[in-house]
Coordinates of C-alpha atoms in Angstrom, one line a residue:
Chain Q
X1 CA 51.1 -13.1 -54.1
X2 CA 53.1 -11.0 -56.4
X3 CA 55.0 -8.0 -54.9
X4 CA 52.9 -5.6 -56.9
X5 CA 49.7 -7.1 -55.5
X6 CA 51.1 -7.2 -52.0
X7 CA 52.1 -3.5 -52.2
X8 CA 48.8 -2.4 -53.6
X9 CA 46.9 -4.3 -50.9
X10 CA 49.2 -3.2 -48.1
X11 CA 48.9 0.5 -49.1
X12 CA 45.1 0.2 -49.4
X13 CA 45.0 -1.4 -45.9
X14 CA 47.2 1.2 -44.4
X15 CA 45.0 4.0 -45.8
X16 CA 41.9 2.2 -44.6
X17 CA 43.5 2.2 -41.1
X18 CA 44.2 5.9 -41.3
X19 CA 48.0 5.4 -41.8
X20 CA 48.7 6.8 -45.3
X21 CA 52.2 7.8 -44.1
X22 CA 53.2 4.1 -44.3
X23 CA 53.1 4.3 -48.1
X24 CA 56.8 5.3 -48.6
X25 CA 57.9 2.8 -46.0
X26 CA 55.9 0.0 -47.7
X27 CA 57.4 1.0 -51.1
X28 CA 60.9 0.7 -49.6
X29 CA 60.0 -2.7 -48.1
X30 CA 58.7 -3.8 -51.5
X31 CA 62.0 -3.0 -53.1
X32 CA 63.8 -5.0 -50.4
X33 CA 61.4 -7.9 -50.9
X34 CA 61.9 -7.8 -54.6
X35 CA 65.6 -8.2 -54.2
X36 CA 65.2 -11.0 -51.7
X37 CA 62.8 -13.0 -54.0
X38 CA 64.8 -12.4 -57.1
X39 CA 67.9 -14.0 -55.4
X40 CA 65.9 -17.2 -55.0
X41 CA 68.2 -18.4 -52.2
X42 CA 65.8 -21.1 -50.8
X43 CA 64.3 -24.2 -52.3
X44 CA 61.2 -24.3 -54.6
X45 CA 58.7 -27.0 -55.2
X46 CA 59.4 -27.3 -58.9
X47 CA 63.2 -27.2 -58.5
X48 CA 66.0 -29.5 -57.4
X49 CA 65.9 -30.9 -53.8
X50 CA 69.4 -29.8 -52.8
X51 CA 69.8 -26.6 -50.7
Chain I
X1 CA 90.0 12.6 -12.3
X2 CA 88.3 9.3 -13.3
X3 CA 90.8 6.8 -14.7
X4 CA 90.0 6.1 -18.3
X5 CA 90.1 2.3 -18.1
X6 CA 88.9 -0.4 -15.8
X7 CA 92.5 -1.7 -15.5
X8 CA 93.8 1.8 -14.5
X9 CA 91.0 2.1 -11.9
X10 CA 91.6 -1.4 -10.6
X11 CA 95.3 -0.6 -10.1
X12 CA 94.4 2.5 -8.1
X13 CA 91.8 0.7 -6.1
X14 CA 94.2 -2.1 -5.2
X15 CA 96.9 0.4 -4.3
X16 CA 94.4 2.2 -2.1
X17 CA 95.1 5.4 -4.0
X18 CA 91.4 5.8 -4.6
X19 CA 88.3 4.3 -3.2
X20 CA 85.2 3.0 -5.0
X21 CA 83.3 5.7 -3.3
X22 CA 85.6 8.4 -4.7
X23 CA 85.5 6.9 -8.2
X24 CA 81.7 6.9 -8.1
X25 CA 81.5 10.5 -6.8
X26 CA 83.6 11.6 -9.8
X27 CA 81.3 9.9 -12.2
X28 CA 78.2 11.4 -10.5
X29 CA 79.8 14.8 -10.7
X30 CA 80.3 14.4 -14.4
X31 CA 76.7 13.2 -14.8
X32 CA 75.5 16.3 -12.9
X33 CA 77.7 18.5 -15.1
X34 CA 77.0 17.0 -18.5
X35 CA 73.9 14.9 -18.5
X36 CA 71.4 17.8 -19.0
X37 CA 73.2 18.6 -22.2
X38 CA 74.0 15.1 -23.5
X39 CA 71.0 13.2 -22.2
X40 CA 73.0 10.0 -21.7
X41 CA 71.0 8.7 -18.7
X42 CA 67.3 8.0 -18.3
X43 CA 67.8 7.1 -14.7
X44 CA 70.7 7.8 -12.3
X45 CA 70.8 5.4 -9.3
X46 CA 72.8 7.7 -6.9
X47 CA 71.7 6.1 -3.6
X48 CA 72.0 2.5 -4.8
X49 CA 75.3 3.2 -6.4
X50 CA 76.7 4.8 -3.3
X51 CA 75.6 1.8 -1.3
X52 CA 77.3 -0.6 -3.7
X53 CA 80.5 1.5 -3.7
X54 CA 80.5 1.6 0.1
X55 CA 80.1 -2.2 0.1
X56 CA 82.9 -2.6 -2.4
X57 CA 85.2 -0.5 -0.2
X58 CA 84.3 -2.4 2.9
X59 CA 85.0 -5.7 1.1
X60 CA 88.4 -4.6 -0.2
X61 CA 89.3 -3.4 3.2
X62 CA 88.4 -6.8 4.6
X63 CA 90.4 -8.8 2.0
X64 CA 87.6 -9.7 -0.4
X65 CA 88.5 -9.2 -4.0
X66 CA 85.7 -9.9 -6.5
X67 CA 87.9 -9.4 -9.5
X68 CA 88.5 -6.6 -12.1
X69 CA 85.0 -5.0 -11.9
X70 CA 85.0 -4.8 -8.1
X71 CA 84.1 -1.2 -7.3
X72 CA 84.0 -0.1 -10.9
X73 CA 81.2 2.3 -12.0
X74 CA 79.3 0.9 -15.0
X75 CA 76.1 2.1 -16.8
X76 CA 73.4 -0.2 -18.2
X77 CA 71.4 0.4 -21.4
X78 CA 67.8 0.8 -20.3
X79 CA 66.7 -2.3 -22.1
X80 CA 68.0 -4.6 -19.3
X81 CA 65.9 -5.5 -16.3
X82 CA 67.2 -4.1 -13.1
X83 CA 65.1 -5.2 -10.1
X84 CA 62.9 -2.4 -8.8
X85 CA 63.3 -0.1 -11.8
X86 CA 61.2 0.5 -14.9
X87 CA 62.8 -1.0 -18.0
X88 CA 61.7 1.8 -20.2
X89 CA 63.3 0.8 -23.5
X90 CA 63.1 4.6 -24.0
X91 CA 59.4 4.3 -24.6
X92 CA 56.2 5.5 -23.0
X93 CA 54.7 2.1 -23.9
X94 CA 56.5 0.6 -20.9
X95 CA 55.6 3.2 -18.3
X96 CA 55.1 1.7 -14.9
X97 CA 56.5 -1.8 -15.8
X98 CA 58.9 -2.4 -12.9
X99 CA 61.3 -5.3 -13.2
X100 CA 60.8 -7.9 -10.4
X101 CA 64.3 -9.3 -10.9
X102 CA 67.6 -8.5 -12.5
X103 CA 68.4 -9.8 -16.0
X104 CA 71.1 -12.5 -15.7
X105 CA 73.7 -10.1 -17.2
X106 CA 73.0 -7.4 -14.6
X107 CA 72.9 -10.0 -11.8
X108 CA 76.4 -11.2 -13.0
X109 CA 77.7 -7.6 -13.0
X110 CA 76.4 -7.1 -9.4
X111 CA 78.0 -10.3 -8.3
X112 CA 81.3 -9.1 -9.7
X113 CA 81.1 -6.1 -7.4
X114 CA 80.4 -3.5 -10.2
X115 CA 78.8 -0.3 -9.1
X116 CA 75.7 0.3 -11.4
X117 CA 75.5 4.1 -11.9
X118 CA 72.3 4.2 -13.9
X119 CA 70.4 3.3 -17.0
X120 CA 71.2 4.9 -20.3
X121 CA 69.2 6.4 -23.1
X122 CA 68.6 4.5 -26.4
X123 CA 66.7 4.6 -29.6
X124 CA 63.2 3.6 -28.6
X125 CA 63.0 -0.2 -28.4
X126 CA 66.5 -0.3 -30.0
X127 CA 64.8 0.2 -33.4
X128 CA 67.2 2.8 -34.8
X129 CA 70.8 3.9 -35.1
X130 CA 70.7 7.5 -34.2
X131 CA 69.1 7.7 -30.7
X132 CA 66.8 10.5 -32.0
X133 CA 63.5 8.6 -31.4
X134 CA 63.4 8.3 -27.6
X135 CA 60.6 9.2 -25.2
X136 CA 63.3 10.9 -23.2
X137 CA 64.7 13.0 -26.0
X138 CA 67.8 12.3 -28.0
X139 CA 71.2 11.5 -26.6
X140 CA 73.8 13.8 -28.0
X141 CA 77.4 13.4 -29.2
X142 CA 80.0 14.5 -26.6
X143 CA 82.1 16.4 -29.2
X144 CA 79.2 18.1 -31.0
X145 CA 75.8 18.1 -29.3
X146 CA 74.1 18.8 -32.6
X147 CA 75.1 15.3 -33.7
X148 CA 74.0 11.8 -32.9
X149 CA 76.3 9.6 -30.8
X150 CA 75.0 6.7 -32.9
X151 CA 72.6 4.1 -31.6
X152 CA 70.8 2.3 -30.5
X153 CA 73.1 2.2 -27.4
X154 CA 73.8 5.9 -27.8
X155 CA 73.5 6.9 -24.1
X156 CA 75.8 4.0 -23.2
X157 CA 78.5 5.3 -25.5
X158 CA 78.1 8.8 -24.3
X159 CA 78.4 7.7 -20.7
X160 CA 81.7 6.0 -21.4
X161 CA 83.2 8.7 -23.7
X162 CA 82.6 11.3 -21.0
X163 CA 83.7 9.4 -17.9
X164 CA 80.2 9.2 -16.5
X165 CA 80.9 5.5 -16.2
X166 CA 84.0 3.4 -17.0
X167 CA 82.1 1.0 -19.3
X168 CA 78.5 0.2 -20.3
X169 CA 76.4 -2.8 -21.1
X170 CA 74.6 -2.5 -24.4
X171 CA 72.7 -4.5 -27.0
X172 CA 73.4 -5.1 -30.7
X173 CA 70.8 -6.3 -33.2
X174 CA 72.2 -4.7 -36.3
X175 CA 75.2 -2.8 -34.9
X176 CA 73.8 -1.1 -31.9
X177 CA 76.9 -1.6 -29.8
X178 CA 79.5 -1.2 -32.6
X179 CA 77.9 1.8 -34.3
X180 CA 77.9 4.2 -31.2
X181 CA 81.3 2.8 -30.2
X182 CA 82.6 3.9 -33.6
X183 CA 80.9 7.2 -33.6
X184 CA 82.2 8.1 -30.1
X185 CA 85.8 6.7 -30.5
X186 CA 85.3 3.6 -28.2
X187 CA 85.5 -0.1 -28.3
X188 CA 82.3 -2.0 -28.8
X189 CA 82.1 -5.8 -28.6
X190 CA 79.3 -8.0 -29.9
X191 CA 80.2 -11.6 -28.9
X192 CA 78.9 -14.6 -30.9
X193 CA 75.1 -15.1 -31.1
X194 CA 73.9 -16.9 -28.0
X195 CA 77.2 -16.6 -26.3
X196 CA 75.8 -14.4 -23.6
X197 CA 72.2 -14.6 -22.3
X198 CA 69.8 -11.9 -23.5
X199 CA 67.2 -13.0 -21.0
X200 CA 65.6 -10.2 -19.1
X201 CA 66.4 -7.8 -22.0
X202 CA 63.6 -6.2 -24.0
X203 CA 64.0 -7.9 -27.4
X204 CA 64.1 -6.3 -30.8
X205 CA 64.7 -9.5 -32.7
X206 CA 65.5 -12.7 -30.7
X207 CA 67.0 -14.1 -33.9
X208 CA 69.5 -11.2 -34.1
X209 CA 69.8 -9.7 -30.6
X210 CA 73.2 -9.8 -28.8
X211 CA 74.4 -8.2 -25.6
X212 CA 78.0 -6.9 -25.0
X213 CA 80.1 -4.1 -23.5
X214 CA 81.1 -0.6 -24.7
X215 CA 84.5 0.2 -23.2
X216 CA 87.5 2.5 -23.6
X217 CA 89.9 -0.3 -24.6
X218 CA 90.0 -4.0 -25.6
X219 CA 91.3 -5.2 -22.2
X220 CA 88.2 -3.8 -20.5
X221 CA 85.9 -5.6 -23.0
X222 CA 87.8 -8.8 -22.1
X223 CA 87.1 -8.2 -18.4
X224 CA 83.4 -7.6 -18.9
X225 CA 83.0 -10.5 -21.3
X226 CA 84.5 -12.9 -18.8
X227 CA 82.4 -11.6 -15.9
X228 CA 79.3 -12.1 -18.1
X229 CA 80.4 -15.6 -18.9
X230 CA 80.8 -16.2 -15.2
X231 CA 84.2 -17.6 -15.9
X232 CA 87.6 -16.2 -14.9
X233 CA 90.0 -16.3 -17.9
X234 CA 92.8 -18.9 -17.6
X235 CA 95.3 -16.2 -18.5
X236 CA 95.3 -12.5 -19.0
X237 CA 94.5 -11.2 -22.5
X238 CA 97.5 -11.3 -24.7
X239 CA 98.1 -9.8 -28.2
X240 CA 98.1 -11.9 -31.3
X241 CA 101.4 -12.1 -33.1
X242 CA 101.5 -9.8 -36.1
X243 CA 103.9 -11.8 -38.2
X244 CA 101.5 -14.7 -38.4
X245 CA 98.3 -12.8 -38.5
X246 CA 96.2 -13.0 -41.6
X247 CA 93.3 -10.7 -42.2
X248 CA 90.7 -10.7 -44.9
X249 CA 89.3 -7.5 -46.3
X250 CA 85.9 -7.8 -48.0
X251 CA 86.4 -4.9 -50.3
X252 CA 83.4 -5.3 -52.7
X253 CA 80.3 -3.7 -51.2
X254 CA 81.9 -3.0 -47.9
X255 CA 84.3 -0.4 -49.3
X256 CA 82.0 0.9 -52.0
X257 CA 80.2 3.6 -50.1
X258 CA 82.4 5.4 -47.5
X259 CA 82.9 9.0 -46.6
X260 CA 86.3 10.2 -47.8
X261 CA 87.7 10.8 -44.3
X262 CA 86.5 7.4 -43.1
X263 CA 88.1 5.7 -46.1
X264 CA 91.4 7.6 -45.5
X265 CA 91.5 6.6 -41.8
X266 CA 90.7 2.9 -42.6
X267 CA 93.3 2.8 -45.4
X268 CA 95.9 4.3 -43.1
X269 CA 95.1 1.6 -40.5
X270 CA 95.5 -1.1 -43.0
X271 CA 98.8 0.4 -44.1
X272 CA 100.0 0.4 -40.5
X273 CA 99.0 -3.2 -40.0
X274 CA 100.8 -4.2 -43.1
X275 CA 103.9 -2.3 -42.0
X276 CA 104.1 -4.4 -38.8
X277 CA 103.9 -7.6 -40.7
X278 CA 100.2 -8.4 -40.8
X279 CA 99.1 -10.1 -44.1
X280 CA 95.9 -8.6 -45.5
X281 CA 94.3 -10.1 -48.5
X282 CA 91.0 -9.4 -50.3
X283 CA 88.0 -11.8 -49.7
X284 CA 84.5 -11.7 -51.0
X285 CA 81.0 -12.2 -49.7
X286 CA 79.2 -13.1 -52.9
X287 CA 75.7 -12.2 -51.8
X288 CA 76.7 -9.1 -49.9
X289 CA 74.1 -7.0 -51.7
X290 CA 71.4 -9.1 -50.1
X291 CA 72.5 -8.3 -46.5
X292 CA 70.1 -5.5 -46.0
X293 CA 67.0 -7.2 -47.5
X294 CA 67.7 -10.3 -45.4
X295 CA 68.2 -8.3 -42.3
X296 CA 65.1 -6.2 -42.8
X297 CA 62.8 -9.1 -43.2
X298 CA 64.1 -10.9 -40.2
X299 CA 64.3 -7.9 -37.8
X300 CA 60.9 -6.6 -38.9
X301 CA 59.3 -10.0 -38.8
X302 CA 60.5 -10.6 -35.3
X303 CA 59.7 -7.0 -34.1
X304 CA 56.2 -7.2 -35.5
X305 CA 55.4 -10.3 -33.5
X306 CA 56.6 -8.7 -30.3
X307 CA 54.9 -5.3 -30.8
X308 CA 51.6 -6.3 -32.4
X309 CA 49.5 -6.2 -29.2
X310 CA 50.9 -2.9 -28.0
X311 CA 50.6 -1.3 -31.5
X312 CA 46.9 -2.2 -31.3
X313 CA 46.4 -1.1 -27.7
X314 CA 48.5 2.0 -27.2
X315 CA 49.8 3.1 -30.6
X316 CA 50.1 6.7 -29.6
X317 CA 52.6 5.8 -26.8
X318 CA 55.3 5.1 -29.4
X319 CA 57.4 7.9 -31.0
X320 CA 56.0 8.6 -34.5
X321 CA 59.0 7.2 -36.5
X322 CA 59.3 4.0 -34.5
X323 CA 55.5 3.4 -34.6
X324 CA 55.5 3.9 -38.4
X325 CA 58.4 1.4 -38.9
X326 CA 56.7 -1.2 -36.6
X327 CA 53.4 -0.7 -38.3
X328 CA 55.1 -1.3 -41.6
X329 CA 56.8 -4.4 -40.1
X330 CA 53.4 -6.0 -39.7
X331 CA 53.0 -6.3 -43.5
X332 CA 56.1 -8.6 -43.9
X333 CA 54.8 -11.9 -45.3
X334 CA 55.7 -15.2 -43.7
X335 CA 57.0 -16.5 -47.0
X336 CA 59.4 -13.6 -47.2
X337 CA 60.5 -14.1 -43.6
X338 CA 61.4 -17.7 -44.5
X339 CA 63.2 -16.5 -47.6
X340 CA 65.3 -14.3 -45.3
X341 CA 66.1 -17.2 -43.1
X342 CA 67.3 -19.1 -46.1
X343 CA 69.4 -16.1 -47.0
X344 CA 70.8 -16.1 -43.5
X345 CA 72.1 -19.7 -44.1
X346 CA 73.7 -18.6 -47.4
X347 CA 75.4 -15.6 -45.8
X348 CA 76.6 -17.7 -42.9
X349 CA 78.3 -20.1 -45.3
X350 CA 79.8 -17.3 -47.3
X351 CA 81.3 -15.6 -44.2
X352 CA 82.6 -19.0 -43.0
X353 CA 84.2 -19.5 -46.4
X354 CA 85.8 -16.0 -46.3
X355 CA 87.3 -16.8 -42.9
X356 CA 88.6 -20.2 -44.0
X357 CA 92.1 -19.0 -44.8
X358 CA 92.4 -15.9 -42.6
X359 CA 92.2 -15.3 -38.9
X360 CA 89.6 -12.5 -39.1
X361 CA 87.8 -10.1 -41.4
X362 CA 88.7 -6.4 -41.1
X363 CA 86.5 -3.6 -42.5
X364 CA 85.2 -0.2 -41.4
X365 CA 82.4 -0.1 -38.8
X366 CA 80.5 3.0 -40.0
X367 CA 80.7 4.5 -43.5
X368 CA 80.2 8.0 -42.1
X369 CA 81.0 10.0 -39.0
X370 CA 78.4 10.8 -36.4
X371 CA 75.5 12.3 -38.4
X372 CA 73.6 15.5 -37.5
X373 CA 70.5 14.9 -35.4
X374 CA 67.4 15.0 -37.5
X375 CA 69.1 14.4 -40.9
X376 CA 67.1 11.8 -42.8
X377 CA 69.8 11.3 -45.4
X378 CA 73.5 11.9 -45.9
X379 CA 75.3 12.7 -49.1
X380 CA 77.4 9.8 -50.1
X381 CA 78.7 8.3 -53.3
X382 CA 77.2 11.1 -55.4
X383 CA 73.7 10.6 -54.0
X384 CA 71.5 11.0 -50.9
X385 CA 71.4 7.9 -48.8
X386 CA 69.0 7.2 -45.8
X387 CA 71.0 7.6 -42.6
X388 CA 69.6 4.5 -41.1
X389 CA 70.5 2.3 -44.1
X390 CA 74.1 3.6 -44.3
X391 CA 74.7 3.3 -40.6
X392 CA 73.7 -0.4 -40.6
X393 CA 75.4 -1.2 -43.8
X394 CA 78.7 -2.6 -42.5
X395 CA 77.6 -4.1 -39.1
X396 CA 74.4 -6.0 -39.7
X397 CA 76.0 -8.9 -41.6
X398 CA 77.5 -10.2 -38.3
X399 CA 74.2 -10.1 -36.6
X400 CA 72.7 -12.2 -39.4
X401 CA 75.5 -14.7 -39.3
X402 CA 76.2 -14.5 -35.5
X403 CA 80.0 -14.2 -35.8
X404 CA 81.8 -12.4 -33.0
X405 CA 82.6 -8.8 -34.0
X406 CA 84.2 -5.8 -32.4
X407 CA 84.6 -2.1 -33.3
X408 CA 87.9 -0.3 -32.4
X409 CA 88.8 3.4 -32.7
X410 CA 90.3 4.1 -36.0
X411 CA 91.5 7.7 -36.0
X412 CA 89.3 10.7 -37.0
X413 CA 87.6 11.9 -40.1
X414 CA 85.7 15.1 -41.0
X415 CA 85.4 17.6 -38.2
X416 CA 87.8 15.6 -36.0
X417 CA 85.0 13.1 -35.4
X418 CA 86.0 9.5 -34.6
X419 CA 85.6 6.5 -37.0
X420 CA 85.8 2.8 -36.3
X421 CA 87.5 -0.3 -37.6
X422 CA 85.6 -3.6 -37.3
X423 CA 87.0 -7.1 -36.9
X424 CA 85.1 -10.3 -37.0
X425 CA 86.2 -13.9 -36.4
X426 CA 84.9 -17.4 -36.8
X427 CA 82.1 -18.7 -34.6
X428 CA 83.3 -19.6 -31.1
X429 CA 86.5 -17.5 -31.4
X430 CA 85.6 -14.4 -29.3
X431 CA 88.7 -14.8 -27.3
X432 CA 90.8 -14.9 -30.4
X433 CA 88.9 -11.9 -31.7
X434 CA 90.0 -9.9 -28.6
X435 CA 93.6 -11.0 -29.0
X436 CA 93.6 -9.8 -32.6
X437 CA 91.7 -6.6 -31.6
X438 CA 94.3 -5.9 -28.9
X439 CA 97.1 -6.1 -31.4
X440 CA 95.3 -3.8 -33.8
X441 CA 94.5 -1.4 -31.0
X442 CA 98.2 -1.2 -30.0
X443 CA 99.4 -0.9 -33.5
X444 CA 97.2 2.1 -34.1
X445 CA 98.1 3.9 -30.8

């Protein structure tokens, strides 16, 4: 799932649960997740096997 | 007067110049005088503490010496189980949940003859750095009660800074011992990950949680560490030699965002250490900018699992800010949690590499002084920065990597408020950390 899709779905879910105030927190988390994914610190199925 | 340190109190007790009962009564008098204003304690155990002090005095009179904590008044963060009391975690969620046994750390303190004065206030479930979000109201800074004492072990730090107790037992998941220690001008020790048992302690993140003492000096932290290890040290704590001491300063990222007064105090400390012969060289943590993203995904992933059921069942029992952060935590994806664990391995390797040619890393503990209560942001580096992010910025790395780390008083900055200097060593070198910390402490006195 892309971060954009995750954020959209998460905000919609929070609103459905009556928790719209989570939106700014989820947006902050999305930025953090973006940085984590962009760093690509772990392995990947189409990459080399070494850590 | 309450002696400031455990060592001082121990000397007076052994010389029979003061009794454990008298020490305790002085602490209780301070609690009666200051606790309504500072809100350090959630529960004061007057009767139990009096009984423990009486027992300590009887034992001493009968030739029984349980060691350096015998008869010493200590406080405990209200995240630890104490048999027969509610472990509140500063939350209404845990109302009525009475501990049926002591946590191992508390049991160890009792066996050492310590007098447990009471349970201290904290940021609800330890999920915060300011102590503002507590079902019992905020703990307040002893020098300025409009400010936070830091957190999450804020009440613990206040109790020690004001002499309501001679030391306190806290927990540290991202800096929760070191941050309030720095904000209140105290020593805060986070030993290595897993070095001390966190059993019987309400968890925030079992992956990152540590327990440790907040004290007035390094020697006191040494005493408590060894009691918690259930091992008497082979020799008293000695200072490390300055002429052969090599410290690494991770300048990039860690020195980028500091309040001017904090930077000036830290630079002055570094200058003093160099003047007495310590070698200080720059080191680098290549992925330092990923510390916060890695931390956030681990701590929130772990916290979400622990709180999921209570969030469904009694959401209104949480304070609003903590509830919102925990609700948000439940959206962390498993794949991103695993990415954070991968990042943890990377940071661990990088900290190991930075420590390869030096004895310890040295850096500030807190980029700012104690912030005003209720302030969501502070002005720093030309912009407004969230208080929570900035307070965790320099400490959370060593929770991720598990290295032993300590915060020491490092002079004062704006408004005469204290700031802290942090030292971290290799895995398994907590004793060495305390030797180095003792040297630094004495150099700065």
